Every structure is written in C-alpha cells, then in structure tokens.
JSON list of C-alpha atoms in Angstrom, two decimals:
[
{"chain": "L", "resi": 27, "resn": "UNK", "atom": "CA", "xyz": [0.00, 0.00, 0.00]},
{"chain": "L", "resi": 28, "resn": "UNK", "atom": "CA", "xyz": [3.01, 2.32, 0.38]},
{"chain": "L", "resi": 29, "resn": "UNK", "atom": "CA", "xyz": [3.71, 4.52, -2.62]},
{"chain": "L", "resi": 30, "resn": "UNK", "atom": "CA", "xyz": [6.93, 3.62, -4.37]},
{"chain": "L", "resi": 31, "resn": "UNK", "atom": "CA", "xyz": [9.58, 6.31, -5.01]},
{"chain": "L", "resi": 32, "resn": "UNK", "atom": "CA", "xyz": [9.13, 6.17, -8.80]},
{"chain": "L", "resi": 33, "resn": "UNK", "atom": "CA", "xyz": [5.37, 6.59, -8.69]},
{"chain": "L", "resi": 34, "resn": "UNK", "atom": "CA", "xyz": [4.07, 10.05, -9.42]},
{"chain": "L", "resi": 35, "resn": "UNK", "atom": "CA", "xyz": [2.26, 11.53, -6.45]},
{"chain": "L", "resi": 36, "resn": "UNK", "atom": "CA", "xyz": [-1.45, 12.13, -6.85]},
{"chain": "L", "resi": 37, "resn": "UNK", "atom": "CA", "xyz": [-4.08, 13.72, -4.71]},
{"chain": "L", "resi": 38, "resn": "UNK", "atom": "CA", "xyz": [-6.06, 11.94, -1.99]},
{"chain": "L", "resi": 39, "resn": "UNK", "atom": "CA", "xyz": [-8.85, 10.28, -3.94]},
{"chain": "L", "resi": 40, "resn": "UNK", "atom": "CA", "xyz": [-10.48, 7.46, -2.02]},
{"chain": "L", "resi": 41, "resn": "UNK", "atom": "CA", "xyz": [-10.65, 5.37, 1.12]},
{"chain": "L", "resi": 42, "resn": "UNK", "atom": "CA", "xyz": [-7.51, 3.44, 0.19]},
{"chain": "L", "resi": 43, "resn": "UNK", "atom": "CA", "xyz": [-5.60, 6.72, 0.13]},
{"chain": "L", "resi": 44, "resn": "UNK", "atom": "CA", "xyz": [-7.05, 7.67, 3.52]},
{"chain": "L", "resi": 45, "resn": "UNK", "atom": "CA", "xyz": [-5.94, 4.31, 4.94]},
{"chain": "L", "resi": 46, "resn": "UNK", "atom": "CA", "xyz": [-2.44, 4.72, 3.53]},
{"chain": "L", "resi": 47, "resn": "UNK", "atom": "CA", "xyz": [-2.17, 8.24, 4.97]},
{"chain": "L", "resi": 48, "resn": "UNK", "atom": "CA", "xyz": [-3.45, 7.22, 8.40]},
{"chain": "L", "resi": 49, "resn": "UNK", "atom": "CA", "xyz": [-1.36, 4.03, 8.57]},
{"chain": "L", "resi": 50, "resn": "UNK", "atom": "CA", "xyz": [1.88, 5.73, 7.60]},
{"chain": "L", "resi": 51, "resn": "UNK", "atom": "CA", "xyz": [1.23, 8.74, 9.80]},
{"chain": "L", "resi": 52, "resn": "UNK", "atom": "CA", "xyz": [0.57, 6.62, 12.87]},
{"chain": "L", "resi": 53, "resn": "UNK", "atom": "CA", "xyz": [3.59, 4.47, 12.08]},
{"chain": "L", "resi": 54, "resn": "UNK", "atom": "CA", "xyz": [5.66, 7.67, 12.32]},
{"chain": "L", "resi": 55, "resn": "UNK", "atom": "CA", "xyz": [3.82, 8.64, 15.53]},
{"chain": "L", "resi": 56, "resn": "UNK", "atom": "CA", "xyz": [4.54, 5.28, 17.15]},
{"chain": "L", "resi": 57, "resn": "UNK", "atom": "CA", "xyz": [8.26, 5.68, 16.47]},
{"chain": "L", "resi": 58, "resn": "UNK", "atom": "CA", "xyz": [8.48, 9.30, 17.57]},
{"chain": "L", "resi": 59, "resn": "UNK", "atom": "CA", "xyz": [10.37, 9.88, 20.84]},
{"chain": "L", "resi": 60, "resn": "UNK", "atom": "CA", "xyz": [8.15, 12.78, 21.95]},
{"chain": "L", "resi": 61, "resn": "UNK", "atom": "CA", "xyz": [4.58, 11.82, 21.10]},
{"chain": "L", "resi": 62, "resn": "UNK", "atom": "CA", "xyz": [4.96, 8.07, 20.63]},
{"chain": "L", "resi": 63, "resn": "UNK", "atom": "CA", "xyz": [4.96, 7.34, 24.38]},
{"chain": "L", "resi": 64, "resn": "UNK", "atom": "CA", "xyz": [1.79, 9.44, 24.89]},
{"chain": "L", "resi": 65, "resn": "UNK", "atom": "CA", "xyz": [-0.04, 7.45, 22.21]},
{"chain": "L", "resi": 66, "resn": "UNK", "atom": "CA", "xyz": [1.30, 4.12, 23.51]},
{"chain": "L", "resi": 67, "resn": "UNK", "atom": "CA", "xyz": [0.16, 4.94, 27.04]},
{"chain": "L", "resi": 68, "resn": "UNK", "atom": "CA", "xyz": [-3.36, 5.90, 25.95]},
{"chain": "L", "resi": 69, "resn": "UNK", "atom": "CA", "xyz": [-4.00, 3.45, 23.10]},
{"chain": "L", "resi": 70, "resn": "UNK", "atom": "CA", "xyz": [-2.00, 0.47, 24.41]},
{"chain": "L", "resi": 71, "resn": "UNK", "atom": "CA", "xyz": [-3.00, -2.57, 22.34]},
{"chain": "L", "resi": 72, "resn": "UNK", "atom": "CA", "xyz": [-6.11, -0.91, 20.85]},
{"chain": "L", "resi": 73, "resn": "UNK", "atom": "CA", "xyz": [-4.36, 0.37, 17.71]},
{"chain": "L", "resi": 74, "resn": "UNK", "atom": "CA", "xyz": [-6.68, -1.43, 15.25]},
{"chain": "L", "resi": 75, "resn": "UNK", "atom": "CA", "xyz": [-9.72, 0.24, 16.85]},
{"chain": "L", "resi": 76, "resn": "UNK", "atom": "CA", "xyz": [-8.00, 3.63, 16.88]},
{"chain": "L", "resi": 77, "resn": "UNK", "atom": "CA", "xyz": [-6.94, 3.33, 13.25]},
{"chain": "L", "resi": 78, "resn": "UNK", "atom": "CA", "xyz": [-10.48, 2.42, 12.19]},
{"chain": "L", "resi": 79, "resn": "UNK", "atom": "CA", "xyz": [-11.74, 5.54, 13.95]},
{"chain": "L", "resi": 80, "resn": "UNK", "atom": "CA", "xyz": [-9.09, 7.66, 12.22]},
{"chain": "L", "resi": 81, "resn": "UNK", "atom": "CA", "xyz": [-9.93, 6.20, 8.79]},
{"chain": "L", "resi": 82, "resn": "UNK", "atom": "CA", "xyz": [-13.53, 7.16, 9.41]},
{"chain": "L", "resi": 83, "resn": "UNK", "atom": "CA", "xyz": [-12.62, 10.63, 10.67]},
{"chain": "L", "resi": 84, "resn": "UNK", "atom": "CA", "xyz": [-10.44, 11.55, 7.69]},
{"chain": "L", "resi": 85, "resn": "UNK", "atom": "CA", "xyz": [-12.84, 9.91, 5.25]},
{"chain": "L", "resi": 86, "resn": "UNK", "atom": "CA", "xyz": [-15.56, 12.20, 6.59]},
{"chain": "L", "resi": 87, "resn": "UNK", "atom": "CA", "xyz": [-13.34, 15.28, 6.57]},
{"chain": "L", "resi": 88, "resn": "UNK", "atom": "CA", "xyz": [-11.65, 14.85, 3.19]},
{"chain": "L", "resi": 89, "resn": "UNK", "atom": "CA", "xyz": [-13.98, 12.73, 1.09]},
{"chain": "L", "resi": 90, "resn": "UNK", "atom": "CA", "xyz": [-17.31, 14.04, 2.41]},
{"chain": "L", "resi": 91, "resn": "UNK", "atom": "CA", "xyz": [-18.35, 10.45, 3.16]},
{"chain": "L", "resi": 92, "resn": "UNK", "atom": "CA", "xyz": [-19.99, 10.72, 6.57]},
{"chain": "L", "resi": 93, "resn": "UNK", "atom": "CA", "xyz": [-18.70, 7.68, 8.42]},
{"chain": "L", "resi": 94, "resn": "UNK", "atom": "CA", "xyz": [-17.39, 9.40, 11.58]},
{"chain": "L", "resi": 95, "resn": "UNK", "atom": "CA", "xyz": [-19.82, 10.27, 14.33]},
{"chain": "L", "resi": 96, "resn": "UNK", "atom": "CA", "xyz": [-18.13, 11.46, 17.45]},
{"chain": "L", "resi": 97, "resn": "UNK", "atom": "CA", "xyz": [-16.46, 14.28, 19.32]},
{"chain": "L", "resi": 98, "resn": "UNK", "atom": "CA", "xyz": [-12.74, 14.31, 18.63]},
{"chain": "L", "resi": 99, "resn": "UNK", "atom": "CA", "xyz": [-11.69, 16.70, 21.42]},
{"chain": "L", "resi": 100, "resn": "UNK", "atom": "CA", "xyz": [-12.82, 15.09, 24.72]},
{"chain": "L", "resi": 101, "resn": "UNK", "atom": "CA", "xyz": [-10.43, 12.10, 24.57]},
{"chain": "L", "resi": 102, "resn": "UNK", "atom": "CA", "xyz": [-7.52, 14.54, 24.39]},
{"chain": "L", "resi": 103, "resn": "UNK", "atom": "CA", "xyz": [-8.39, 16.72, 27.39]},
{"chain": "L", "resi": 104, "resn": "UNK", "atom": "CA", "xyz": [-6.64, 14.55, 29.97]},
{"chain": "L", "resi": 105, "resn": "UNK", "atom": "CA", "xyz": [-3.52, 13.78, 27.93]},
{"chain": "L", "resi": 106, "resn": "UNK", "atom": "CA", "xyz": [-0.21, 15.10, 29.28]},
{"chain": "L", "resi": 107, "resn": "UNK", "atom": "CA", "xyz": [0.47, 17.20, 26.18]},
{"chain": "L", "resi": 108, "resn": "UNK", "atom": "CA", "xyz": [1.34, 20.81, 25.41]},
{"chain": "L", "resi": 109, "resn": "UNK", "atom": "CA", "xyz": [2.39, 23.02, 22.49]},
{"chain": "L", "resi": 110, "resn": "UNK", "atom": "CA", "xyz": [5.47, 20.95, 21.62]},
{"chain": "L", "resi": 111, "resn": "UNK", "atom": "CA", "xyz": [3.35, 17.80, 21.28]},
{"chain": "L", "resi": 112, "resn": "UNK", "atom": "CA", "xyz": [0.85, 19.51, 18.99]},
{"chain": "L", "resi": 113, "resn": "UNK", "atom": "CA", "xyz": [3.72, 20.92, 16.93]},
{"chain": "L", "resi": 114, "resn": "UNK", "atom": "CA", "xyz": [5.33, 17.49, 16.53]},
{"chain": "L", "resi": 115, "resn": "UNK", "atom": "CA", "xyz": [1.98, 15.88, 15.66]},
{"chain": "L", "resi": 116, "resn": "UNK", "atom": "CA", "xyz": [1.48, 18.47, 12.94]},
{"chain": "L", "resi": 117, "resn": "UNK", "atom": "CA", "xyz": [5.04, 18.11, 11.63]},
{"chain": "L", "resi": 118, "resn": "UNK", "atom": "CA", "xyz": [4.62, 14.35, 11.30]},
{"chain": "L", "resi": 119, "resn": "UNK", "atom": "CA", "xyz": [1.21, 14.69, 9.68]},
{"chain": "L", "resi": 120, "resn": "UNK", "atom": "CA", "xyz": [2.34, 17.28, 7.13]},
{"chain": "L", "resi": 121, "resn": "UNK", "atom": "CA", "xyz": [5.49, 15.30, 6.31]},
{"chain": "L", "resi": 122, "resn": "UNK", "atom": "CA", "xyz": [3.39, 12.17, 5.73]},
{"chain": "L", "resi": 123, "resn": "UNK", "atom": "CA", "xyz": [0.95, 14.01, 3.46]},
{"chain": "L", "resi": 124, "resn": "UNK", "atom": "CA", "xyz": [3.80, 15.63, 1.50]},
{"chain": "L", "resi": 125, "resn": "UNK", "atom": "CA", "xyz": [5.60, 12.31, 1.06]},
{"chain": "L", "resi": 126, "resn": "UNK", "atom": "CA", "xyz": [2.51, 10.55, -0.29]},
{"chain": "L", "resi": 127, "resn": "UNK", "atom": "CA", "xyz": [0.27, 13.09, -2.00]},
{"chain": "L", "resi": 128, "resn": "UNK", "atom": "CA", "xyz": [0.00, 16.37, -3.83]},
{"chain": "L", "resi": 129, "resn": "UNK", "atom": "CA", "xyz": [-3.04, 18.40, -4.77]},
{"chain": "L", "resi": 130, "resn": "UNK", "atom": "CA", "xyz": [-6.14, 20.09, -3.43]},
{"chain": "L", "resi": 131, "resn": "UNK", "atom": "CA", "xyz": [-7.21, 17.36, -0.97]},
{"chain": "L", "resi": 132, "resn": "UNK", "atom": "CA", "xyz": [-3.63, 16.96, 0.28]},
{"chain": "L", "resi": 133, "resn": "UNK", "atom": "CA", "xyz": [-3.48, 20.69, 0.95]},
{"chain": "L", "resi": 134, "resn": "UNK", "atom": "CA", "xyz": [-6.87, 20.56, 2.62]},
{"chain": "L", "resi": 135, "resn": "UNK", "atom": "CA", "xyz": [-5.70, 17.71, 4.86]},
{"chain": "L", "resi": 136, "resn": "UNK", "atom": "CA", "xyz": [-2.73, 19.76, 6.04]},
{"chain": "L", "resi": 137, "resn": "UNK", "atom": "CA", "xyz": [-4.86, 22.89, 6.53]},
{"chain": "L", "resi": 138, "resn": "UNK", "atom": "CA", "xyz": [-7.47, 20.99, 8.53]},
{"chain": "L", "resi": 139, "resn": "UNK", "atom": "CA", "xyz": [-4.82, 19.26, 10.64]},
{"chain": "L", "resi": 140, "resn": "UNK", "atom": "CA", "xyz": [-3.24, 22.62, 11.44]},
{"chain": "L", "resi": 141, "resn": "UNK", "atom": "CA", "xyz": [-6.57, 24.15, 12.44]},
{"chain": "L", "resi": 142, "resn": "UNK", "atom": "CA", "xyz": [-7.46, 21.09, 14.50]},
{"chain": "L", "resi": 143, "resn": "UNK", "atom": "CA", "xyz": [-4.12, 21.17, 16.34]},
{"chain": "L", "resi": 144, "resn": "UNK", "atom": "CA", "xyz": [-4.58, 24.88, 17.08]},
{"chain": "L", "resi": 145, "resn": "UNK", "atom": "CA", "xyz": [-8.15, 24.39, 18.28]},
{"chain": "L", "resi": 146, "resn": "UNK", "atom": "CA", "xyz": [-7.26, 21.40, 20.46]},
{"chain": "L", "resi": 147, "resn": "UNK", "atom": "CA", "xyz": [-4.35, 23.27, 21.99]},
{"chain": "L", "resi": 148, "resn": "UNK", "atom": "CA", "xyz": [-6.46, 26.35, 22.76]},
{"chain": "L", "resi": 149, "resn": "UNK", "atom": "CA", "xyz": [-9.30, 24.27, 24.18]},
{"chain": "L", "resi": 150, "resn": "UNK", "atom": "CA", "xyz": [-6.90, 22.20, 26.27]},
{"chain": "L", "resi": 151, "resn": "UNK", "atom": "CA", "xyz": [-5.34, 25.37, 27.69]},
{"chain": "L", "resi": 152, "resn": "UNK", "atom": "CA", "xyz": [-8.80, 26.79, 28.43]},
{"chain": "L", "resi": 153, "resn": "UNK", "atom": "CA", "xyz": [-10.05, 23.69, 30.26]},
{"chain": "L", "resi": 154, "resn": "UNK", "atom": "CA", "xyz": [-6.78, 23.33, 32.17]},
{"chain": "L", "resi": 155, "resn": "UNK", "atom": "CA", "xyz": [-7.15, 26.96, 33.32]},
{"chain": "L", "resi": 156, "resn": "UNK", "atom": "CA", "xyz": [-10.83, 26.39, 34.16]},
{"chain": "L", "resi": 157, "resn": "UNK", "atom": "CA", "xyz": [-10.96, 22.94, 35.76]},
{"chain": "L", "resi": 158, "resn": "UNK", "atom": "CA", "xyz": [-14.57, 23.31, 36.93]},
{"chain": "L", "resi": 159, "resn": "UNK", "atom": "CA", "xyz": [-15.72, 23.53, 33.31]},
{"chain": "L", "resi": 160, "resn": "UNK", "atom": "CA", "xyz": [-16.17, 20.32, 31.35]},
{"chain": "L", "resi": 161, "resn": "UNK", "atom": "CA", "xyz": [-15.96, 19.97, 27.58]},
{"chain": "L", "resi": 162, "resn": "UNK", "atom": "CA", "xyz": [-19.17, 19.03, 25.84]},
{"chain": "L", "resi": 163, "resn": "UNK", "atom": "CA", "xyz": [-19.17, 15.48, 24.53]}
]
C-alpha cells in the first residue's frame, strides 16, 4: 500500500488513500520519541480500533463520506500534552501528506490538521485553566 519512489504523487482520492495516509502517519507517531509514548500509554493494544476511527474521521473530513460520528476533542483533554506535542503531531502529519500526496485534498488535509491542532491546543489550555468547566461530549 506504500507509494513507491518512482510513482508520481497524486491527490487523496479514495478510502484506500485515507488508509495509507493514516497508517503511515501513525507508524511515524509510534516511532516518535516525543509523542509516541503518549499514544502508547493511551492506546495500548487498541491500535486497530484507533486506526479504524481515524480512517472514518479523515474519510468524513476529506472525502465528504460521513462515516465518523463522534467528538474528537474530549479524549484529548486529559492527555499530558502541550504546544510541543501539537507541533510534533502536525510536523509528522504534514510530512506524511507531503511524502505521499499532492493536490487540493492533500493541501486541505494539512490545513485541517493545522486548524485542529490549534483548536485542540487552545481548548486544552482553556479547560486546564478552568478545571470546573467540562468539555461538551
């Protein structure tokens, strides 16, 4: 499923592309010294379930195929993460997209990931500063 070096990059087109993006991104996450341990601690041996959820999320976001129904922020509120973790997550995501794809959907994926990282970071800071408030699920 990995794109070969001699293949011309194309845009994100279908569910197979979403799966390739998610699989390769989370492979990089798992091997990252900064955010890998956070993911390992939270996900443990539930990677298949997490990956299925991420396929569905990005399929909904990028392909307009509504397969994800959930609230992405609440699971992140209690994680021991800060700005450097969000920055690394985004670096890994953008590098994965750039290695595999080019085009409008690829650019949209990076834009949406950046906005999501910013929003999660701001919300996390807000709820940490206001512990009596609870995020809506």
